[in-house]
mmCIF file of C-alpha atoms and ligand atoms in Angstrom:
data_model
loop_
_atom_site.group_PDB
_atom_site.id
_atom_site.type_symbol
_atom_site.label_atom_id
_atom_site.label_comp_id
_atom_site.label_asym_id
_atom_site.label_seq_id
_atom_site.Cartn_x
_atom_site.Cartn_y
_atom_site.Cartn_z
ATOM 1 C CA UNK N 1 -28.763 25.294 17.986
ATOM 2 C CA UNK N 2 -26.309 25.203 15.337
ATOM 3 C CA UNK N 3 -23.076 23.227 15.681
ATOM 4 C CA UNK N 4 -19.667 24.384 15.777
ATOM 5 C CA UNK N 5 -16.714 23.289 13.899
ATOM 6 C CA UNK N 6 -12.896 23.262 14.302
ATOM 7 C CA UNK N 7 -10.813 22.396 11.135
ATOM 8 C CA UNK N 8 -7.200 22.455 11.683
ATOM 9 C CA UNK N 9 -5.689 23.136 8.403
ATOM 10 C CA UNK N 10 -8.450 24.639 7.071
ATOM 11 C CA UNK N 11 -6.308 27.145 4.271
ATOM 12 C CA UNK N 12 -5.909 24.623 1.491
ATOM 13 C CA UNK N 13 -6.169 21.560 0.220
ATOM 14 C CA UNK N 14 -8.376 18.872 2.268
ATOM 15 C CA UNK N 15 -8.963 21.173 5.223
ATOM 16 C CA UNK N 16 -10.538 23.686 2.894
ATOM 17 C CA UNK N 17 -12.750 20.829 1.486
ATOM 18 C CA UNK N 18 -13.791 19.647 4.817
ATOM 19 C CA UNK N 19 -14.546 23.565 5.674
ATOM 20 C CA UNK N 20 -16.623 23.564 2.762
ATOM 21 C CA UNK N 21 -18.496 20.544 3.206
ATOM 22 C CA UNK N 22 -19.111 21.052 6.812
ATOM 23 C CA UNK N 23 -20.856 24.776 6.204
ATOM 24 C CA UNK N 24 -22.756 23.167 3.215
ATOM 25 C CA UNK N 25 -24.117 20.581 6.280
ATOM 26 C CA UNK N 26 -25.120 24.095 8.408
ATOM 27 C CA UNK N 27 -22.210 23.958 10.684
ATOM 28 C CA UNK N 28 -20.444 27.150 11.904
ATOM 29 C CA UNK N 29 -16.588 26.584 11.082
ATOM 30 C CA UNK N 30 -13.569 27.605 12.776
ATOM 31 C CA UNK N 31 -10.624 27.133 9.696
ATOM 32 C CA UNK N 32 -7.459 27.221 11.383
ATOM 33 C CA UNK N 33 -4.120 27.816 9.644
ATOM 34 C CA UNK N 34 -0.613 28.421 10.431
ATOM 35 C CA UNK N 35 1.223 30.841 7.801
ATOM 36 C CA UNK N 36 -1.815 31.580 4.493
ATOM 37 C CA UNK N 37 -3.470 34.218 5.816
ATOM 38 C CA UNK N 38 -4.650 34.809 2.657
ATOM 39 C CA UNK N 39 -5.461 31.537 1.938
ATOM 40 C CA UNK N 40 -7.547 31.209 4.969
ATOM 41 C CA UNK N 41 -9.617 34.345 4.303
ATOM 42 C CA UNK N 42 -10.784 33.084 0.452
ATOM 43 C CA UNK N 43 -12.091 29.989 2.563
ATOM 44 C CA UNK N 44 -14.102 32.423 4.869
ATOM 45 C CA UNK N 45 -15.093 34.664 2.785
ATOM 46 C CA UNK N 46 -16.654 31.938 0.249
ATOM 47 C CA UNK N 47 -18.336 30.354 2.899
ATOM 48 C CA UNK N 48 -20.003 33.441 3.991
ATOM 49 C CA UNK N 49 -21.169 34.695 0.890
ATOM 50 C CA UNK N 50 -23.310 31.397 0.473
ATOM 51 C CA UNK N 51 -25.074 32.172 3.367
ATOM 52 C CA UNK N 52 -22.537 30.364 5.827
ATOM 53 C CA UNK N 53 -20.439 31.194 9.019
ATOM 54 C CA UNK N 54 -16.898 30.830 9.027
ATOM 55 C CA UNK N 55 -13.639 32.549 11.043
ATOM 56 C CA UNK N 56 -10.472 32.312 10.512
ATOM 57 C CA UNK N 57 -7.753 31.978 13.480
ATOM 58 C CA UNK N 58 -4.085 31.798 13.021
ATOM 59 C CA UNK N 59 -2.800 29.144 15.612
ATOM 60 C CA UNK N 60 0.536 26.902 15.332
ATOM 61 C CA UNK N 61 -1.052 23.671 16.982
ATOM 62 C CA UNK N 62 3.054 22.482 17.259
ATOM 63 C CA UNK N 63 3.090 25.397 19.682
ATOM 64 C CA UNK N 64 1.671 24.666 23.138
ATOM 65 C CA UNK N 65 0.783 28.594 23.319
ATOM 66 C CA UNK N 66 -0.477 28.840 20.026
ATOM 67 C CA UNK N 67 -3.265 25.515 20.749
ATOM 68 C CA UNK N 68 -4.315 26.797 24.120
ATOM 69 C CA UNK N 69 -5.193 30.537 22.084
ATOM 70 C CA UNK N 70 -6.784 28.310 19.639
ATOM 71 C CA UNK N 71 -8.944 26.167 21.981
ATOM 72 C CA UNK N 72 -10.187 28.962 23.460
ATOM 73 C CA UNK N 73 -10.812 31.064 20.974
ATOM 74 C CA UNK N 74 -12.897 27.859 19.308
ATOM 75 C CA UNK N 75 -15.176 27.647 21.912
ATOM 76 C CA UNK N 76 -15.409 31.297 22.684
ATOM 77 C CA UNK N 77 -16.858 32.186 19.122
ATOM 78 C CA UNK N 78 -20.394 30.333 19.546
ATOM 79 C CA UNK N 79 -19.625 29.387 23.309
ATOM 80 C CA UNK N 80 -19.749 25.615 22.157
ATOM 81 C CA UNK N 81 -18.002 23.370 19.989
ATOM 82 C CA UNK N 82 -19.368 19.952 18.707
ATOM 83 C CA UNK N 83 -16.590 18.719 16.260
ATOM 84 C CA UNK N 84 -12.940 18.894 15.654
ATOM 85 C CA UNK N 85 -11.365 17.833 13.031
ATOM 86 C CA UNK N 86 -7.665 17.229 13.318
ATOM 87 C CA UNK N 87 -6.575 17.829 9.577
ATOM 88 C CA UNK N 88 -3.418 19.951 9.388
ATOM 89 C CA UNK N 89 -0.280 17.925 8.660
ATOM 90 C CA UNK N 90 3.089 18.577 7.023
ATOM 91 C CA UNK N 91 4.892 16.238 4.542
ATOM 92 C CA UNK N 92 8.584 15.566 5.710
ATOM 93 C CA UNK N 93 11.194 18.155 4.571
ATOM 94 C CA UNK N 94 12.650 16.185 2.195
ATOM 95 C CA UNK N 95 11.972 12.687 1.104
ATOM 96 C CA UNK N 96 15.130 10.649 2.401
ATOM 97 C CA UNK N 97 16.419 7.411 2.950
ATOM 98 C CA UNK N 98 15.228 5.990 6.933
ATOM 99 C CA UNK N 99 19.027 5.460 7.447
ATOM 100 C CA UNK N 100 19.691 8.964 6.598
ATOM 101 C CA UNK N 101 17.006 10.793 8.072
ATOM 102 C CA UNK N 102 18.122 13.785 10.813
ATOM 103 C CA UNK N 103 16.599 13.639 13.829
ATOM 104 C CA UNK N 104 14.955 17.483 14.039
ATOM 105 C CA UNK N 105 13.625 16.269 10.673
ATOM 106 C CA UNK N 106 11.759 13.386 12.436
ATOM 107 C CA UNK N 107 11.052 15.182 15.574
ATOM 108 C CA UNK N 108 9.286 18.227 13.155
ATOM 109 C CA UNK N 109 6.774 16.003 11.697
ATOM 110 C CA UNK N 110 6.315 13.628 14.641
ATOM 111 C CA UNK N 111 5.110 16.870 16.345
ATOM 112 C CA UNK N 112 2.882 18.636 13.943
ATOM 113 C CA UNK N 113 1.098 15.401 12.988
ATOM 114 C CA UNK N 114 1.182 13.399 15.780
ATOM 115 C CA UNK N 115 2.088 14.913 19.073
ATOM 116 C CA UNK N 116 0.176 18.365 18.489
ATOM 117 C CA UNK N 117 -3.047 16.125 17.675
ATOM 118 C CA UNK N 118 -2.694 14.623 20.640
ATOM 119 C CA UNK N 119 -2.551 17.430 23.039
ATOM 120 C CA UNK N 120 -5.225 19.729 20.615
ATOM 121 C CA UNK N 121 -7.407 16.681 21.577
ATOM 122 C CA UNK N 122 -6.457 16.257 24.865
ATOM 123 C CA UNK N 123 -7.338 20.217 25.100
ATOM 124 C CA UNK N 124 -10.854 20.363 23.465
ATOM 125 C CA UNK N 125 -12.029 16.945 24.834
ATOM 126 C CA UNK N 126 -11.716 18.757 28.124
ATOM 127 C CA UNK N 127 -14.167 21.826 27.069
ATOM 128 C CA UNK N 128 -16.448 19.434 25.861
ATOM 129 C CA UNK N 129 -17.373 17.083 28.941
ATOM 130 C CA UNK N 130 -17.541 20.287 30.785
ATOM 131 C CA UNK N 131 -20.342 21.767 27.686
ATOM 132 C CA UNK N 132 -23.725 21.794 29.023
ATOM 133 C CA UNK N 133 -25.906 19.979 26.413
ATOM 134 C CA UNK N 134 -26.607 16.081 25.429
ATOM 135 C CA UNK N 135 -25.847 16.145 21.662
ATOM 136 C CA UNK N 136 -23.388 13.715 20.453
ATOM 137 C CA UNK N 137 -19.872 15.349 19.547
ATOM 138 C CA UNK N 138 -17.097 14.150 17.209
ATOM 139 C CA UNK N 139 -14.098 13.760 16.521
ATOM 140 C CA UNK N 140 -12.011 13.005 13.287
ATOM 141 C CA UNK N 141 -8.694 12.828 12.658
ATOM 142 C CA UNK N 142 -7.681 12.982 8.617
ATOM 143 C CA UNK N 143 -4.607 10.415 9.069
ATOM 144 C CA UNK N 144 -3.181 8.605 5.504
ATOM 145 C CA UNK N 145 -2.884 5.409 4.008
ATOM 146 C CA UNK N 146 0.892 5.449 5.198
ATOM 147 C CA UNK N 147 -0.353 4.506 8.663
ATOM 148 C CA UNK N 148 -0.032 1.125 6.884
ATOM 149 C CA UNK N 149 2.136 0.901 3.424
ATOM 150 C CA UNK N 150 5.581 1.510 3.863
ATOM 151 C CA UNK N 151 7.582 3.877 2.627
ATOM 152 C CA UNK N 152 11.051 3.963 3.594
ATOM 153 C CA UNK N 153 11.979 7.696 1.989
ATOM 154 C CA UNK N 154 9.283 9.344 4.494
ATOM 155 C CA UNK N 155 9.396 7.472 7.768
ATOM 156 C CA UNK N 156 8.620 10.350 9.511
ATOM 157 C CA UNK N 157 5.569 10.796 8.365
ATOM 158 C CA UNK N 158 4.508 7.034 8.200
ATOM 159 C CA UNK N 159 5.018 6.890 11.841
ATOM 160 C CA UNK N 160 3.462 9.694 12.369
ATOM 161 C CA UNK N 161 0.396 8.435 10.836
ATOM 162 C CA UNK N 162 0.062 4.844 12.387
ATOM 163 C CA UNK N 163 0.291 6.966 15.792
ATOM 164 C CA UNK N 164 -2.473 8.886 14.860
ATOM 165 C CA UNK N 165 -4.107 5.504 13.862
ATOM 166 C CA UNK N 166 -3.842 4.366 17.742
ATOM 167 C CA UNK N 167 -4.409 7.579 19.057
ATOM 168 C CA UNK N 168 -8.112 7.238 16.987
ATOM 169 C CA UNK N 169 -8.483 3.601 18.657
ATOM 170 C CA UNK N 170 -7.907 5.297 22.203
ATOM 171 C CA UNK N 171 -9.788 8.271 22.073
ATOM 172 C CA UNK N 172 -12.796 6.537 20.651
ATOM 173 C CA UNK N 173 -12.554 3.884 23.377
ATOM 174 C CA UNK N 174 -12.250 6.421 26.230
ATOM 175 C CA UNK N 175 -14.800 8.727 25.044
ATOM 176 C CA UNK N 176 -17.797 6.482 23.828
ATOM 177 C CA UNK N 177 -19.010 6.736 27.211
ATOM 178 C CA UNK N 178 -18.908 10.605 26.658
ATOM 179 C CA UNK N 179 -21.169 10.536 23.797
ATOM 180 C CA UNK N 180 -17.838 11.575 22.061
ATOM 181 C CA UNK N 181 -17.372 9.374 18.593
ATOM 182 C CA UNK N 182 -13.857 9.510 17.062
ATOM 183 C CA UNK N 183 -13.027 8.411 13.612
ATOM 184 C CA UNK N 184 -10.230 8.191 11.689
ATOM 185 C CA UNK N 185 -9.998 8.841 7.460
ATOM 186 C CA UNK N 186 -7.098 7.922 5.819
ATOM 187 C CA UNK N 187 -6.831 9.685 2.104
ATOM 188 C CA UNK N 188 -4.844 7.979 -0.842
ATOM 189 C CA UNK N 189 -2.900 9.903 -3.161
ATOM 190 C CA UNK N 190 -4.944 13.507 -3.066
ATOM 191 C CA UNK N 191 -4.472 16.207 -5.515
ATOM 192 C CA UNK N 192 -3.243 19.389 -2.997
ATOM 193 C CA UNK N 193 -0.248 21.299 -2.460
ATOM 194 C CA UNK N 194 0.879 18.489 -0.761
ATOM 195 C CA UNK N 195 1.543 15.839 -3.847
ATOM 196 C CA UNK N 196 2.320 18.683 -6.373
ATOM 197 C CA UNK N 197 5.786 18.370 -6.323
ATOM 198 C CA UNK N 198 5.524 14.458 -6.838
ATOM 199 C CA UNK N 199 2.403 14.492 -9.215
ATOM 200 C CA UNK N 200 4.525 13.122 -12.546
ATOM 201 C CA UNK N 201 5.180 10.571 -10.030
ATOM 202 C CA UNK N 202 1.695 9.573 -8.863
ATOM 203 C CA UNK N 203 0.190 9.899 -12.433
ATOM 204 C CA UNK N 204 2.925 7.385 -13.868
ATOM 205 C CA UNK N 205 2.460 4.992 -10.981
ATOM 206 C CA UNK N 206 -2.070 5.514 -11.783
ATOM 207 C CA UNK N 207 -1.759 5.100 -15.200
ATOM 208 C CA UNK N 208 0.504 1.841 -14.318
ATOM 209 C CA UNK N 209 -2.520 0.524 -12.548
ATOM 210 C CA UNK N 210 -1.776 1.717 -8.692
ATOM 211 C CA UNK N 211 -5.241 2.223 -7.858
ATOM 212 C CA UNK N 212 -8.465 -0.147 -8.104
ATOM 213 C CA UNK N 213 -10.064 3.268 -8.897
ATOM 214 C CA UNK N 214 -7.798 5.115 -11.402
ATOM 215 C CA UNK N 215 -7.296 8.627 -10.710
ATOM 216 C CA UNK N 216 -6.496 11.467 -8.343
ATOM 217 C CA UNK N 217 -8.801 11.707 -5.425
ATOM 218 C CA UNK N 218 -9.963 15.215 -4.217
ATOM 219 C CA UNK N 219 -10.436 16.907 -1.342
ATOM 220 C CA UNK N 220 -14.033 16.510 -1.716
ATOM 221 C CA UNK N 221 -13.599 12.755 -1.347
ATOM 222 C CA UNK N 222 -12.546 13.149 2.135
ATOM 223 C CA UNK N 223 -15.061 16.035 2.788
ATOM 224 C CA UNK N 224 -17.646 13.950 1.734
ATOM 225 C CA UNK N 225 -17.028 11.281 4.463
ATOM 226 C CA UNK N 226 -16.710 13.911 7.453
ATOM 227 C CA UNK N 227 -19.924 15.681 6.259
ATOM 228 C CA UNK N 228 -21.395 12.073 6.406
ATOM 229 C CA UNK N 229 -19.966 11.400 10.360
ATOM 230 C CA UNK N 230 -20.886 14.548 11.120
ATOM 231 C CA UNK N 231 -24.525 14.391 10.110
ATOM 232 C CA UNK N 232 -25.126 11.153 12.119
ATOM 233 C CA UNK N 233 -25.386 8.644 9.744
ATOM 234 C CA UNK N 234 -22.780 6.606 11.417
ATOM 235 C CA UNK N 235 -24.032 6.766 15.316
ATOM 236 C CA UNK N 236 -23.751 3.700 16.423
ATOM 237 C CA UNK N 237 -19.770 3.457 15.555
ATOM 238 C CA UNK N 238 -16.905 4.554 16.770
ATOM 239 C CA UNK N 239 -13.324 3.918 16.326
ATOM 240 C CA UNK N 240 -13.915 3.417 12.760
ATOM 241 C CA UNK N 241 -11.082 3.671 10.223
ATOM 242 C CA UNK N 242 -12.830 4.996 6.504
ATOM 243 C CA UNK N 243 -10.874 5.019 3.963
ATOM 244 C CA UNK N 244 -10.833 7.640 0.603
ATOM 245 C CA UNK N 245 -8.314 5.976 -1.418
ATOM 246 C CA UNK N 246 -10.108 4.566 -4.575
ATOM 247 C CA UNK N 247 -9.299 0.654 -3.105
ATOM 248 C CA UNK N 248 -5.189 1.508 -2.835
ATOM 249 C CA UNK N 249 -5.613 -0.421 0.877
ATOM 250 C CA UNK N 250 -6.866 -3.214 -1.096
ATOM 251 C CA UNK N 251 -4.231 -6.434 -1.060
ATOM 252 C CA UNK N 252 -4.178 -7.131 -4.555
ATOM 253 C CA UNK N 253 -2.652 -10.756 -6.189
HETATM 254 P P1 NAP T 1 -1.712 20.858 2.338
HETATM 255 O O1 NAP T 1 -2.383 21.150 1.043
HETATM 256 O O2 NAP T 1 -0.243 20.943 2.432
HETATM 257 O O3 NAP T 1 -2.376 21.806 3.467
HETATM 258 C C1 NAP T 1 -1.908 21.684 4.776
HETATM 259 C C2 NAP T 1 -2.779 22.495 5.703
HETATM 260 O O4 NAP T 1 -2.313 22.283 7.048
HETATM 261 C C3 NAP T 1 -2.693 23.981 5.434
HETATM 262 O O5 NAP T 1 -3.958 24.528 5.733
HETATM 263 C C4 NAP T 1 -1.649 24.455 6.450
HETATM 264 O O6 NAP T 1 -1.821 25.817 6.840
HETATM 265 C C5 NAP T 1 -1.975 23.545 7.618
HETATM 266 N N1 NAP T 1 -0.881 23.361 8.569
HETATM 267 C C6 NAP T 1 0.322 22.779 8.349
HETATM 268 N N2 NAP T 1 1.053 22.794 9.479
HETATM 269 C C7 NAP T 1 0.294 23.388 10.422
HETATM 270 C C8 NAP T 1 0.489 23.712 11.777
HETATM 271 N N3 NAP T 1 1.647 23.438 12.411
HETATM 272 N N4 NAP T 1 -0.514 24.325 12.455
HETATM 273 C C9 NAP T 1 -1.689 24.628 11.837
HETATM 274 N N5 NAP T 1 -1.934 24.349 10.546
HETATM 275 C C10 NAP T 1 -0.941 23.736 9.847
HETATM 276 O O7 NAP T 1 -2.084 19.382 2.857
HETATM 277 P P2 NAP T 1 -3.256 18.373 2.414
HETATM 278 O O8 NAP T 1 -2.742 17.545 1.313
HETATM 279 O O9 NAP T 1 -4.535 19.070 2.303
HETATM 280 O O10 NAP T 1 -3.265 17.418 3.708
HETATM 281 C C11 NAP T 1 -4.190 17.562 4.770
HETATM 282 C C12 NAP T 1 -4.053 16.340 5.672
HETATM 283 O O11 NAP T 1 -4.313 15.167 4.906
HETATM 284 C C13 NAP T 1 -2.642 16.176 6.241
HETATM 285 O O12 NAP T 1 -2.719 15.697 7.570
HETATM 286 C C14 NAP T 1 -2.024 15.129 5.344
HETATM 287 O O13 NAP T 1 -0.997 14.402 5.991
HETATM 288 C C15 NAP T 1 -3.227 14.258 5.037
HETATM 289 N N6 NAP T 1 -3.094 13.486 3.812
HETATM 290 C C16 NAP T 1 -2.880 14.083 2.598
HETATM 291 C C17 NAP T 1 -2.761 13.290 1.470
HETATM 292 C C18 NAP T 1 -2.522 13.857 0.093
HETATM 293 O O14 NAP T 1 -2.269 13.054 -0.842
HETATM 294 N N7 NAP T 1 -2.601 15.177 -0.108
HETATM 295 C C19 NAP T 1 -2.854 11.886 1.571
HETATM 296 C C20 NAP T 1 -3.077 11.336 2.812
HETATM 297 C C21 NAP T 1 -3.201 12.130 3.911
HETATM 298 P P3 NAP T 1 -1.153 27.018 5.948
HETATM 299 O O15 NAP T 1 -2.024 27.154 4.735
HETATM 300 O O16 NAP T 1 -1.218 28.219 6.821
HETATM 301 O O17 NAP T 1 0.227 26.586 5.605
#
């Protein structure tokens, strides 16, 4: 039977990687987005012409409405779904000083990138235990390396990324018992939409020696590590914390 796929943020950047990678493996893939339409469809579309399966569904996950379409719609398509992968996430607004920072600009990334993953989770977990079938499903949530380096212009976002590091530890220990494994990926700097308006930035601070590993990672990097998870080469884990960040985690003297 083949397996079934969410990708939250599917449109661009990583989430278009991981939809790529994941089709590649033989997996049917839901690409979710919230405004490129257009975006979304080139992502389908190339899937399908290679011979894969792919939908696109517009879904908000911030908006309670817009996650319960989505969730059902995901498991309507195939009438199962095996993995979710909870990729979409917004940088903050603007890059500002902690003692500065509004609060709707905290609370609007807290709940995209934490507090939406948490109840999309919540959501699908539920479908799952009650999916007929033994196979093992999984879960992976794309957070960052700022789950753990500080930076005090984007709190917001680092916050919202340590969260998502717990919320991988307690998902993965409430579900192992479900035959559900949960992982967590946390990119380095990653050439998307995301980083182009700071790439001058991140190539000074490469060529200055940031990174064990000197360059840009791709989507593909983190693609490559879900397709790996996903395939089953990592069974007997769970909770596990990968990252794709050519060694920037590393605590270098
Ligand atoms: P990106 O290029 O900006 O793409 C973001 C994706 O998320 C788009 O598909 C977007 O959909 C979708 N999205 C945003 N808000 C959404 C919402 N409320 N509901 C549904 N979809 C939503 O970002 P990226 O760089 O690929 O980042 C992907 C993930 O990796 C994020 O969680 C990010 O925090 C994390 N990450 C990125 C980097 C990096 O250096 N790029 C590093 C570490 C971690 P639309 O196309 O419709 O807008």
């Amino acid at each position: 039977m083949q397996q079934v796929a969410l990708v939250t943020g599917g449109s661009r950047g990583i989430g278009a990687g991981i939809c790529q990678a994941l089709a590649g493996q033989g997996l049917a893939v839901i690409v979710n987005y919230r405004r490129n339409a257009d975006a979304a469809e080139q992502v389908v579309q190339s899937i399908n012409r290679s011979g894969g399966n792919a939908v696109a569904v517009q879904a908000d996950i911030s908006r309670p409405d817009d996650r319960d379409r989505l969730v059902q719609q995901a498991f309507d398509w195939q009438g199962r779904l095996d993995v979710l992968v909870n990729n979409a996430g917004i940088a903050p607004p603007r890059r500002v000083d902690l003692l500065e920072l509004e609060e709707t600009e905290y609370r609007q990334v807290l709940e995209v990138n934490l507090n939406a993953v948490f109840f999309l989770s919540q959501a699908v977990v539920r479908r799952m235990l009650a999916q007929p079938g033994e196979s093992r499903r999984v879960i992976i949530n794309i957070s960052s390396v700022s789950a753990e380096f500080a930076s005090t212009d984007r709190a917001a976002y680092c916050i919202s990324k340590a969260g998502m590091g717990m919320l991988t530890q307690l998902l993965a220990a409430r579900l192992a018992g479900e035959g559900i494994g949960v992982y967590e990926i946390r990119p380095g700097i990653t050439a998307t939409d995301m980083t182009a308006p700071v790439k001058e930035k991140y190539d000074r601070m490469i060529a200055d020696g940031l990174l064990p590993m000197p360059r840009w990672g791709q989507p593909e990097d983190v693609a490559s590590i879900v397709a790996a998870i996903v395939a089953g080469h990592f069974d007997y884990t769970t909770g596990q914390v990968f990252y794709a960040d050519g060694g920037l985690h590393i605590r270098r003297l």
